Amino acid sequence: MSDEIPEVVILRLPLYVRVLSQLESRGIEVASSQVLGDFLQISPALVRKDLHYFGRFGTQGQGYQVRQLKNELRQILGLDRTWTMALVGVGQLGTAILSYGGFQQQGFHIVAAFDADPARVGSRAGDLIIQDVRELQETVRSKGIAIGIVAVPAAAGQGVADALVASGIRGILNYAPFRVHVPPSVWVRDVDPVVVLQSITFHLKAVCGQRPVASLALT
Amino acid sequence: MSDEIPEVVILRLPLYVRVLSQLESRGIEVASSQVLGDFLQISPALVRKDLHYFGRFGTQGQGYQVRQLKNELRQILGLDRTWTMALVGVGQLGTAILSYGGFQQQGFHIVAAFDADPARVGSRAGDLIIQDVRELQETVRSKGIAIGIVAVPAAAGQGVADALVASGIRGILNYAPFRVHVPPSVWVRDVDPVVVLQSITFHLKAVCGQRPVASLALT
């Protein structure tokens, strides 16, 4: 097992957990690397390589124990506990995030919400009272919040990220359409459906038979 | 230039476009691979390797022309045109997607919305009248819709994906927390903030000093 696990492998681990949960709910006890690879749209060899980073889960020719592998991967990912989160920005997007049930179901609890707009501060959003963003640092520390969610316009994104980092937060889920700069000890992930769409269109453009990529090379 | 561009490179191209746009808006005309790499949190060598797939953009020791590179990458990604999309599922999530301004700004237009719930069909959602999902195929064909957005509960996800594929759609943005199966000619990308969070916690768990990954290896 290597200490240097490529980030691309770590990004796939939650997908393994999801697929294994689906298989488990269908009563399937053992899954081959072929089956797992089909779900993740990667090769069986890559599945074996991915999982080998974390130990010898499978037995040659026998496949993986679905429930055991799921539980181990959940533990590796830190999903065997709950996580607290602070939301910054309670506009339209932030409100949708607060009302999204998927976080809580998976053990991610938004325990504080902040905004810079005095018109919003003090009003109720779900179970929370929206706080002034100037209280961010104190609240994050007193509640021991682990993860920050940035749901502010692009122009405010870096300032909010800086405030989260200053408050000691090490993980940021960034919805602002902006690449934020953080120290290497902080993990930022962007949630941006537009960026996702923009990597789909690369393929659609190609399949639609419009001018091939090769002709765009600058020589 | 290679025909076999790794998917991970394609996924980074929209991020280059975003960073280049940010640099351009700040009046910066030339950027080194170091600067681009800092934004993307990858090495300058990887930046050069990524961009080399698409031609010789940079000049040794002189960096990249910001505007030119941005425009070329936009063209490569198919962003120099507009794209039409169909939304399936107009519940809480679908409604938030419809009201999200980011798609339209970047040339992605939702031109039809569908739901299976008779209580929703026929009512207005933004500029659209919600249609019965049974009209999906006909509408996608008559409007020449390129991309489908799946915003239904997990249990309905595969059925909707199948219907989109049957209607001729080649690109799917999937918000359902479920891995959908599609033919190899169709490109599916998941938008799932929970999966994203789950890859952050891997790192937080490690930095929090709780039991190290190495001890989890099954031997």
Tab-separated table of C-alpha atoms in Angstrom:
chain	number	residue	atom	x	y	z
A	1	MET	CA	0.000	0.000	0.000
A	2	SER	CA	1.272	3.413	-0.940
A	3	ASP	CA	1.090	6.614	1.081
A	4	GLU	CA	0.699	8.523	-2.138
A	5	ILE	CA	-2.864	7.866	-3.165
A	6	PRO	CA	-3.682	9.785	-6.344
A	7	GLU	CA	-6.460	12.319	-5.868
A	8	VAL	CA	-8.355	10.815	-8.797
A	9	VAL	CA	-8.599	7.565	-6.825
A	10	ILE	CA	-9.905	9.364	-3.741
A	11	LEU	CA	-12.516	11.082	-5.905
A	12	ARG	CA	-13.726	7.672	-7.070
A	13	LEU	CA	-14.060	6.169	-3.585
A	14	PRO	CA	-17.483	7.739	-2.873
A	15	LEU	CA	-18.686	6.281	-6.179
A	16	TYR	CA	-17.603	2.820	-5.075
A	17	VAL	CA	-19.510	3.351	-1.837
A	18	ARG	CA	-22.612	4.373	-3.758
A	19	VAL	CA	-22.467	1.438	-6.157
A	20	LEU	CA	-21.801	-1.027	-3.346
A	21	SER	CA	-24.796	0.389	-1.441
A	22	GLN	CA	-26.950	-0.076	-4.534
A	23	LEU	CA	-25.750	-3.663	-4.927
A	24	GLU	CA	-26.277	-4.360	-1.224
A	25	SER	CA	-29.832	-3.035	-1.360
A	26	ARG	CA	-30.468	-5.481	-4.197
A	27	GLY	CA	-29.255	-8.362	-2.019
A	28	ILE	CA	-26.019	-8.870	-3.925
A	29	GLU	CA	-23.262	-10.139	-1.617
A	30	VAL	CA	-20.281	-10.466	-3.933
A	31	ALA	CA	-19.257	-8.255	-6.852
A	32	SER	CA	-16.458	-8.644	-9.366
A	33	SER	CA	-14.158	-5.855	-10.471
A	34	GLN	CA	-15.944	-6.144	-13.828
A	35	VAL	CA	-19.305	-5.305	-12.246
A	36	LEU	CA	-17.868	-2.418	-10.239
A	37	GLY	CA	-15.989	-1.154	-13.277
A	38	ASP	CA	-19.146	-1.219	-15.402
A	39	PHE	CA	-20.895	1.056	-12.914
A	40	LEU	CA	-17.994	3.470	-12.690
A	41	GLN	CA	-17.284	3.258	-16.412
A	42	ILE	CA	-13.682	2.236	-15.803
A	43	SER	CA	-11.813	-1.009	-16.515
A	44	PRO	CA	-11.794	-3.960	-14.072
A	45	ALA	CA	-8.010	-3.590	-13.916
A	46	LEU	CA	-8.372	-0.005	-12.717
A	47	VAL	CA	-10.900	-1.084	-10.066
A	48	ARG	CA	-8.399	-3.617	-8.720
A	49	LYS	CA	-5.629	-1.030	-8.803
A	50	ASP	CA	-7.796	1.577	-7.010
A	51	LEU	CA	-8.803	-0.766	-4.222
A	52	HIS	CA	-5.315	-2.177	-3.851
A	53	TYR	CA	-4.192	1.198	-2.449
A	54	PHE	CA	-6.243	0.471	0.635
A	55	GLY	CA	-5.420	-3.156	1.243
A	56	ARG	CA	-6.225	-6.550	-0.174
A	57	PHE	CA	-9.992	-6.425	-0.317
A	58	GLY	CA	-10.686	-8.967	-3.030
A	59	THR	CA	-9.758	-12.597	-3.430
A	60	GLN	CA	-8.410	-13.612	-6.818
A	61	GLY	CA	-11.254	-14.940	-8.923
A	62	GLN	CA	-13.836	-14.518	-6.176
A	63	GLY	CA	-14.677	-10.867	-6.293
A	64	TYR	CA	-15.325	-8.439	-3.469
A	65	GLN	CA	-17.575	-8.871	-0.431
A	66	VAL	CA	-20.061	-6.074	-1.060
A	67	ARG	CA	-21.013	-5.121	2.479
A	68	GLN	CA	-17.525	-5.474	3.909
A	69	LEU	CA	-15.933	-3.406	1.152
A	70	LYS	CA	-18.613	-0.737	1.487
A	71	ASN	CA	-18.054	-0.482	5.228
A	72	GLU	CA	-14.278	-0.342	4.891
A	73	LEU	CA	-14.450	2.357	2.242
A	74	ARG	CA	-16.909	4.348	4.357
A	75	GLN	CA	-14.444	4.197	7.224
A	76	ILE	CA	-11.537	5.175	4.962
A	77	LEU	CA	-13.528	8.177	3.747
A	78	GLY	CA	-14.507	9.186	7.270
A	79	LEU	CA	-18.191	8.506	6.621
A	80	ASP	CA	-18.644	6.444	9.766
A	81	ARG	CA	-19.340	9.645	11.706
A	82	THR	CA	-21.296	12.869	11.212
A	83	TRP	CA	-19.795	16.127	9.975
A	84	THR	CA	-20.859	19.682	10.777
A	85	MET	CA	-20.958	22.410	8.153
A	86	ALA	CA	-21.382	26.180	7.997
A	87	LEU	CA	-23.183	27.737	5.033
A	88	VAL	CA	-22.083	31.199	3.900
A	89	GLY	CA	-24.541	32.966	1.598
A	90	VAL	CA	-28.271	32.458	2.021
A	91	GLY	CA	-29.532	33.790	-1.296
A	92	GLN	CA	-31.451	31.663	-3.795
A	93	LEU	CA	-28.669	29.093	-4.073
A	94	GLY	CA	-27.977	28.992	-0.334
A	95	THR	CA	-31.673	28.527	0.386
A	96	ALA	CA	-31.822	25.598	-2.038
A	97	ILE	CA	-28.762	24.085	-0.339
A	98	LEU	CA	-30.393	24.431	3.083
A	99	SER	CA	-33.546	22.714	1.897
A	100	TYR	CA	-31.669	19.897	0.145
A	101	GLY	CA	-32.251	16.694	2.083
A	102	GLY	CA	-29.287	14.774	0.700
A	103	PHE	CA	-26.649	16.184	3.035
A	104	GLN	CA	-28.354	15.259	6.293
A	105	GLN	CA	-29.198	11.753	5.046
A	106	GLN	CA	-25.503	11.120	4.492
A	107	GLY	CA	-24.336	12.526	7.813
A	108	PHE	CA	-23.536	16.097	6.771
A	109	HIS	CA	-25.306	18.619	8.994
A	110	ILE	CA	-25.486	22.335	8.280
A	111	VAL	CA	-25.412	23.803	11.797
A	112	ALA	CA	-24.946	27.496	11.026
A	113	ALA	CA	-25.820	29.858	8.173
A	114	PHE	CA	-24.300	33.281	7.496
A	115	ASP	CA	-25.002	36.217	5.227
A	116	ALA	CA	-23.606	39.711	4.780
A	117	ASP	CA	-26.988	41.262	3.919
A	118	PRO	CA	-28.526	42.964	6.997
A	119	ALA	CA	-31.973	42.291	5.522
A	120	ARG	CA	-31.361	38.540	5.839
A	121	VAL	CA	-29.487	38.426	9.140
A	122	GLY	CA	-31.764	37.381	11.994
A	123	SER	CA	-34.383	35.758	9.787
A	124	ARG	CA	-35.134	32.069	9.836
A	125	ALA	CA	-33.862	29.650	7.162
A	126	GLY	CA	-35.023	26.100	7.817
A	127	ASP	CA	-34.061	25.274	11.396
A	128	LEU	CA	-31.451	28.006	11.560
A	129	ILE	CA	-31.379	31.726	12.274
A	130	ILE	CA	-29.204	33.454	9.683
A	131	GLN	CA	-26.205	35.029	11.391
A	132	ASP	CA	-24.084	37.999	10.421
A	133	VAL	CA	-21.031	36.793	8.490
A	134	ARG	CA	-18.903	38.772	10.966
A	135	GLU	CA	-19.798	36.131	13.560
A	136	LEU	CA	-18.363	33.382	11.345
A	137	GLN	CA	-15.051	32.879	13.082
A	138	GLU	CA	-16.479	32.766	16.594
A	139	THR	CA	-19.305	30.405	15.668
A	140	VAL	CA	-17.108	28.023	13.675
A	141	ARG	CA	-14.779	27.738	16.661
A	142	SER	CA	-17.420	27.446	19.346
A	143	LYS	CA	-19.398	24.817	17.412
A	144	GLY	CA	-16.282	23.020	16.130
A	145	ILE	CA	-17.523	23.203	12.540
A	146	ALA	CA	-15.464	21.127	10.113
A	147	ILE	CA	-16.574	22.181	6.649
A	148	GLY	CA	-17.632	25.464	5.034
A	149	ILE	CA	-20.036	25.837	2.144
A	150	VAL	CA	-19.489	28.906	-0.034
A	151	ALA	CA	-22.682	29.992	-1.792
A	152	VAL	CA	-21.963	33.653	-2.489
A	153	PRO	CA	-21.497	35.462	-5.809
A	154	ALA	CA	-18.121	34.992	-7.520
A	155	ALA	CA	-16.865	38.418	-6.467
A	156	ALA	CA	-17.316	37.581	-2.770
A	157	GLY	CA	-15.973	34.029	-2.993
A	158	GLN	CA	-12.322	34.656	-2.146
A	159	GLY	CA	-13.153	36.829	0.868
A	160	VAL	CA	-15.458	34.195	2.286
A	161	ALA	CA	-12.908	31.442	1.653
A	162	ASP	CA	-10.268	33.520	3.464
A	163	ALA	CA	-12.604	34.006	6.441
A	164	LEU	CA	-13.337	30.267	6.588
A	165	VAL	CA	-9.637	29.437	6.495
A	166	ALA	CA	-8.933	32.028	9.209
A	167	SER	CA	-11.569	30.380	11.377
A	168	GLY	CA	-9.680	27.095	11.161
A	169	ILE	CA	-11.848	25.268	8.632
A	170	ARG	CA	-9.944	22.689	6.542
A	171	GLY	CA	-12.588	21.682	4.020
A	172	ILE	CA	-14.590	23.929	1.684
A	173	LEU	CA	-17.392	23.056	-0.699
A	174	ASN	CA	-17.397	25.944	-3.135
A	175	TYR	CA	-20.499	26.775	-5.173
A	176	ALA	CA	-19.178	30.199	-6.235
A	177	PRO	CA	-18.204	30.113	-9.916
A	178	PHE	CA	-14.665	31.142	-9.073
A	179	ARG	CA	-11.398	29.312	-8.365
A	180	VAL	CA	-10.558	30.226	-4.786
A	181	HIS	CA	-6.997	30.286	-3.468
A	182	VAL	CA	-6.372	28.541	-0.161
A	183	PRO	CA	-3.295	27.254	1.693
A	184	PRO	CA	-2.193	23.702	0.794
A	185	SER	CA	-3.562	22.389	4.097
A	186	VAL	CA	-7.133	23.266	3.085
A	187	TRP	CA	-9.201	21.121	0.716
A	188	VAL	CA	-11.507	22.952	-1.648
A	189	ARG	CA	-13.872	21.227	-4.029
A	190	ASP	CA	-16.017	23.078	-6.507
A	191	VAL	CA	-19.614	22.197	-7.209
A	192	ASP	CA	-20.324	23.773	-10.538
A	193	PRO	CA	-22.808	22.298	-12.970
A	194	VAL	CA	-21.656	24.655	-15.710
A	195	VAL	CA	-18.103	23.306	-15.595
A	196	VAL	CA	-19.558	19.810	-15.721
A	197	LEU	CA	-21.678	20.702	-18.757
A	198	GLN	CA	-18.670	22.224	-20.446
A	199	SER	CA	-16.856	18.899	-20.351
A	200	ILE	CA	-19.894	17.142	-21.823
A	201	THR	CA	-20.057	19.506	-24.784
A	202	PHE	CA	-16.488	18.592	-25.728
A	203	HIS	CA	-17.787	15.123	-26.559
A	204	LEU	CA	-21.077	16.234	-28.100
A	205	LYS	CA	-19.294	18.628	-30.375
A	206	ALA	CA	-17.070	15.769	-31.527
A	207	VAL	CA	-19.934	13.328	-32.090
A	208	CYS	CA	-22.007	15.953	-33.851
A	209	GLY	CA	-19.351	15.826	-36.561
A	210	GLN	CA	-18.521	19.475	-36.401
A	211	ARG	CA	-14.952	20.308	-37.090
A	212	PRO	CA	-12.684	17.757	-35.485
A	213	VAL	CA	-10.383	18.662	-32.648
A	214	ALA	CA	-7.316	17.865	-34.734
A	215	SER	CA	-7.918	20.816	-37.030
A	216	LEU	CA	-7.754	23.205	-34.087
A	217	ALA	CA	-4.122	22.490	-33.296
A	218	LEU	CA	-2.086	25.648	-33.629
A	219	THR	CA	1.022	24.993	-35.651
B	1	MET	CA	-1.272	15.701	-30.907
B	2	SER	CA	-2.946	12.540	-29.746
B	3	ASP	CA	-6.450	11.349	-30.549
B	4	GLU	CA	-6.616	9.745	-27.133
B	5	ILE	CA	-7.115	12.654	-24.790
B	6	PRO	CA	-7.516	11.408	-21.214
B	7	GLU	CA	-10.876	12.256	-19.720
B	8	VAL	CA	-9.187	13.873	-16.736
B	9	VAL	CA	-7.638	16.417	-19.127
B	10	ILE	CA	-10.990	17.182	-20.721
B	11	LEU	CA	-12.464	17.710	-17.261
B	12	ARG	CA	-9.778	20.321	-16.569
B	13	LEU	CA	-10.324	22.305	-19.777
B	14	PRO	CA	-13.324	24.261	-18.432
B	15	LEU	CA	-11.207	25.215	-15.422
B	16	TYR	CA	-8.528	26.616	-17.721
B	17	VAL	CA	-11.221	28.610	-19.494
B	18	ARG	CA	-12.472	29.965	-16.184
B	19	VAL	CA	-9.010	30.942	-14.935
B	20	LEU	CA	-8.077	32.513	-18.268
B	21	SER	CA	-11.320	34.530	-18.173
B	22	GLN	CA	-10.468	35.718	-14.670
B	23	LEU	CA	-6.962	36.717	-15.789
B	24	GLU	CA	-8.324	38.445	-18.881
B	25	SER	CA	-10.814	40.449	-16.821
B	26	ARG	CA	-7.876	41.644	-14.720
B	27	GLY	CA	-6.108	42.855	-17.861
B	28	ILE	CA	-3.453	40.135	-17.831
B	29	GLU	CA	-2.347	39.272	-21.371
B	30	VAL	CA	0.226	36.534	-20.834
B	31	ALA	CA	0.252	33.754	-18.244
B	32	SER	CA	2.909	31.160	-17.464
B	33	SER	CA	2.176	27.487	-16.871
B	34	GLN	CA	3.180	28.222	-13.261
B	35	VAL	CA	0.370	30.786	-12.881
B	36	LEU	CA	-2.203	28.511	-14.519
B	37	GLY	CA	-1.014	25.557	-12.453
B	38	ASP	CA	-1.325	27.535	-9.223
B	39	PHE	CA	-4.980	28.248	-9.980
B	40	LEU	CA	-5.741	24.643	-10.881
B	41	GLN	CA	-3.569	23.284	-8.071
B	42	ILE	CA	-1.533	21.198	-10.491
B	43	SER	CA	2.126	21.408	-11.545
B	44	PRO	CA	3.327	23.660	-14.386
B	45	ALA	CA	4.563	20.520	-16.153
B	46	LEU	CA	1.065	19.076	-16.108
B	47	VAL	CA	-0.358	22.329	-17.490
B	48	ARG	CA	2.055	22.143	-20.407
B	49	LYS	CA	1.242	18.475	-20.955
B	50	ASP	CA	-2.523	19.143	-20.845
B	51	LEU	CA	-2.384	21.960	-23.349
B	52	HIS	CA	0.025	20.129	-25.604
B	53	TYR	CA	-2.777	17.673	-26.466
B	54	PHE	CA	-4.484	20.451	-28.342
B	55	GLY	CA	-1.581	21.999	-30.155
B	56	ARG	CA	1.371	24.225	-29.458
B	57	PHE	CA	-0.230	27.085	-27.585
B	58	GLY	CA	2.701	28.403	-25.593
B	59	THR	CA	6.118	29.631	-26.589
B	60	GLN	CA	9.024	28.295	-24.564
B	61	GLY	CA	9.832	30.768	-21.806
B	62	GLN	CA	7.150	33.241	-22.869
B	63	GLY	CA	3.963	31.769	-21.461
B	64	TYR	CA	0.512	31.624	-22.986
B	65	GLN	CA	-1.483	34.387	-24.655
B	66	VAL	CA	-4.437	34.593	-22.271
B	67	ARG	CA	-7.190	35.678	-24.630
B	68	GLN	CA	-6.084	33.497	-27.533
B	69	LEU	CA	-5.782	30.382	-25.373
B	70	LYS	CA	-9.154	31.061	-23.772
B	71	ASN	CA	-10.823	31.410	-27.153
B	72	GLU	CA	-9.179	28.291	-28.551
B	73	LEU	CA	-10.171	26.220	-25.536
B	74	ARG	CA	-13.727	27.530	-25.718
B	75	GLN	CA	-13.851	26.416	-29.320
B	76	ILE	CA	-12.373	23.011	-28.466
B	77	LEU	CA	-15.018	22.563	-25.763
B	78	GLY	CA	-17.826	23.632	-28.081
B	79	LEU	CA	-18.566	26.753	-26.043
B	80	ASP	CA	-18.569	29.061	-29.044
B	81	ARG	CA	-22.256	28.247	-29.592
B	82	THR	CA	-25.368	27.842	-27.464
B	83	TRP	CA	-26.724	24.501	-26.263
B	84	THR	CA	-30.318	23.520	-25.568
B	85	MET	CA	-31.307	21.388	-22.609
B	86	ALA	CA	-34.384	19.543	-21.340
B	87	LEU	CA	-35.013	19.333	-17.592
B	88	VAL	CA	-36.741	16.216	-16.267
B	89	GLY	CA	-38.111	16.553	-12.742
B	90	VAL	CA	-39.492	19.880	-11.535
B	91	GLY	CA	-39.564	19.271	-7.784
B	92	GLN	CA	-37.586	21.354	-5.315
B	93	LEU	CA	-34.268	20.564	-6.981
B	94	GLY	CA	-35.597	21.015	-10.519
B	95	THR	CA	-37.116	24.351	-9.573
B	96	ALA	CA	-33.780	25.527	-8.156
B	97	ILE	CA	-32.074	24.415	-11.381
B	98	LEU	CA	-34.582	26.359	-13.479
B	99	SER	CA	-34.041	29.505	-11.459
B	100	TYR	CA	-30.246	29.197	-11.521
B	101	GLY	CA	-28.865	31.974	-13.700
B	102	GLY	CA	-25.470	30.379	-14.355
B	103	PHE	CA	-26.530	28.109	-17.201
B	104	GLN	CA	-27.989	30.782	-19.438
B	105	GLN	CA	-25.055	33.128	-18.861
B	106	GLN	CA	-22.737	30.464	-20.242
B	107	GLY	CA	-24.836	29.574	-23.249
B	108	PHE	CA	-26.831	26.654	-21.838
B	109	HIS	CA	-30.569	27.159	-22.302
B	110	ILE	CA	-33.244	25.020	-20.684
B	111	VAL	CA	-35.944	25.012	-23.353
B	112	ALA	CA	-38.294	22.332	-21.989
B	113	ALA	CA	-39.216	20.968	-18.547
B	114	PHE	CA	-40.934	17.661	-17.808
B	115	ASP	CA	-42.499	15.970	-14.811
B	116	ALA	CA	-44.450	12.771	-14.193
B	117	ASP	CA	-46.704	14.326	-11.536
B	118	PRO	CA	-50.085	15.327	-13.053
B	119	ALA	CA	-50.349	18.033	-10.385
B	120	ARG	CA	-47.309	19.772	-11.849
B	121	VAL	CA	-47.918	19.192	-15.566
B	122	GLY	CA	-49.350	22.286	-17.240
B	123	SER	CA	-48.205	24.722	-14.574
B	124	ARG	CA	-45.642	27.403	-15.188
B	125	ALA	CA	-42.001	27.139	-14.106
B	126	GLY	CA	-40.029	30.242	-15.001
B	127	ASP	CA	-40.580	30.845	-18.711
B	128	LEU	CA	-41.695	27.282	-19.356
B	129	ILE	CA	-44.903	25.272	-19.067
B	130	ILE	CA	-44.160	21.936	-17.398
B	131	GLN	CA	-44.893	19.117	-19.845
B	132	ASP	CA	-45.868	15.525	-19.222
B	133	VAL	CA	-42.761	13.340	-19.279
B	134	ARG	CA	-44.514	11.172	-21.857
B	135	GLU	CA	-44.013	14.030	-24.321
B	136	LEU	CA	-40.248	13.909	-23.774
B	137	GLN	CA	-39.247	12.043	-26.898
B	138	GLU	CA	-41.348	14.094	-29.271
B	139	THR	CA	-40.276	17.422	-27.778
B	140	VAL	CA	-36.580	16.559	-27.684
B	141	ARG	CA	-36.722	15.644	-31.359
B	142	SER	CA	-38.834	18.560	-32.524
B	143	LYS	CA	-36.742	21.104	-30.629
B	144	GLY	CA	-33.431	19.357	-31.398
B	145	ILE	CA	-32.473	19.344	-27.724
B	146	ALA	CA	-28.862	18.296	-27.106
B	147	ILE	CA	-28.586	17.716	-23.367
B	148	GLY	CA	-30.873	16.259	-20.699
B	149	ILE	CA	-30.860	17.215	-17.027
B	150	VAL	CA	-32.057	14.500	-14.652
B	151	ALA	CA	-33.461	15.950	-11.421
B	152	VAL	CA	-35.706	13.130	-10.248
B	153	PRO	CA	-35.426	10.895	-7.160
B	154	ALA	CA	-32.852	8.086	-7.349
B	155	ALA	CA	-35.483	5.415	-7.975
B	156	ALA	CA	-36.689	7.164	-11.136
B	157	GLY	CA	-33.225	8.067	-12.437
B	158	GLN	CA	-32.556	5.083	-14.670
B	159	GLY	CA	-35.980	5.251	-16.323
B	160	VAL	CA	-35.533	8.909	-17.151
B	161	ALA	CA	-32.011	8.315	-18.449
B	162	ASP	CA	-33.346	5.526	-20.680
B	163	ALA	CA	-36.051	7.824	-22.045
B	164	LEU	CA	-33.520	10.554	-22.759
B	165	VAL	CA	-31.238	8.110	-24.570
B	166	ALA	CA	-34.212	6.764	-26.568
B	167	SER	CA	-35.033	10.302	-27.641
B	168	GLY	CA	-31.556	10.649	-29.124
B	169	ILE	CA	-29.894	12.748	-26.436
B	170	ARG	CA	-26.129	12.192	-26.148
B	171	GLY	CA	-25.309	14.208	-23.054
B	172	ILE	CA	-26.853	13.917	-19.584
B	173	LEU	CA	-26.284	16.020	-16.496
B	174	ASN	CA	-27.440	13.759	-13.686
B	175	TYR	CA	-28.481	15.216	-10.330
B	176	ALA	CA	-30.128	11.982	-9.165
B	177	PRO	CA	-27.984	10.337	-6.477
B	178	PHE	CA	-27.678	7.175	-8.539
B	179	ARG	CA	-25.170	5.842	-11.079
B	180	VAL	CA	-27.130	5.567	-14.308
B	181	HIS	CA	-26.271	3.074	-17.030
B	182	VAL	CA	-26.139	4.397	-20.591
B	183	PRO	CA	-24.675	3.186	-23.889
B	184	PRO	CA	-21.015	4.118	-24.516
B	185	SER	CA	-22.066	6.751	-27.043
B	186	VAL	CA	-23.802	8.803	-24.334
B	187	TRP	CA	-21.938	11.052	-21.913
B	188	VAL	CA	-23.275	11.229	-18.383
B	189	ARG	CA	-21.845	13.464	-15.704
B	190	ASP	CA	-23.085	13.471	-12.144
B	191	VAL	CA	-23.606	16.618	-10.126
B	192	ASP	CA	-23.641	15.448	-6.556
B	193	PRO	CA	-22.441	17.654	-3.733
B	194	VAL	CA	-22.549	14.714	-1.315
B	195	VAL	CA	-20.031	12.725	-3.366
B	196	VAL	CA	-17.862	15.812	-3.461
B	197	LEU	CA	-18.084	16.223	0.317
B	198	GLN	CA	-17.217	12.572	0.767
B	199	SER	CA	-13.901	13.071	-0.971
B	200	ILE	CA	-13.147	16.083	1.238
B	201	THR	CA	-13.715	14.118	4.432
B	202	PHE	CA	-11.060	11.605	3.387
B	203	HIS	CA	-8.515	14.383	3.816
B	204	LEU	CA	-10.078	15.944	6.907
B	205	LYS	CA	-10.158	12.614	8.643
B	206	ALA	CA	-6.450	12.198	7.909
B	207	VAL	CA	-5.476	15.681	9.087
B	208	CYS	CA	-7.593	15.346	12.207
B	209	GLY	CA	-5.135	12.642	13.257
B	210	GLN	CA	-7.734	9.947	13.606
B	211	ARG	CA	-6.581	6.507	12.747
B	212	PRO	CA	-4.370	6.598	9.709
B	213	VAL	CA	-5.367	4.955	6.477
B	214	ALA	CA	-2.479	2.512	6.678
B	215	SER	CA	-4.002	0.745	9.667
B	216	LEU	CA	-7.127	0.020	7.668
B	217	ALA	CA	-5.411	-2.237	5.173
B	218	LEU	CA	-6.886	-5.693	5.339
B	219	THR	CA	-4.176	-8.278	5.529
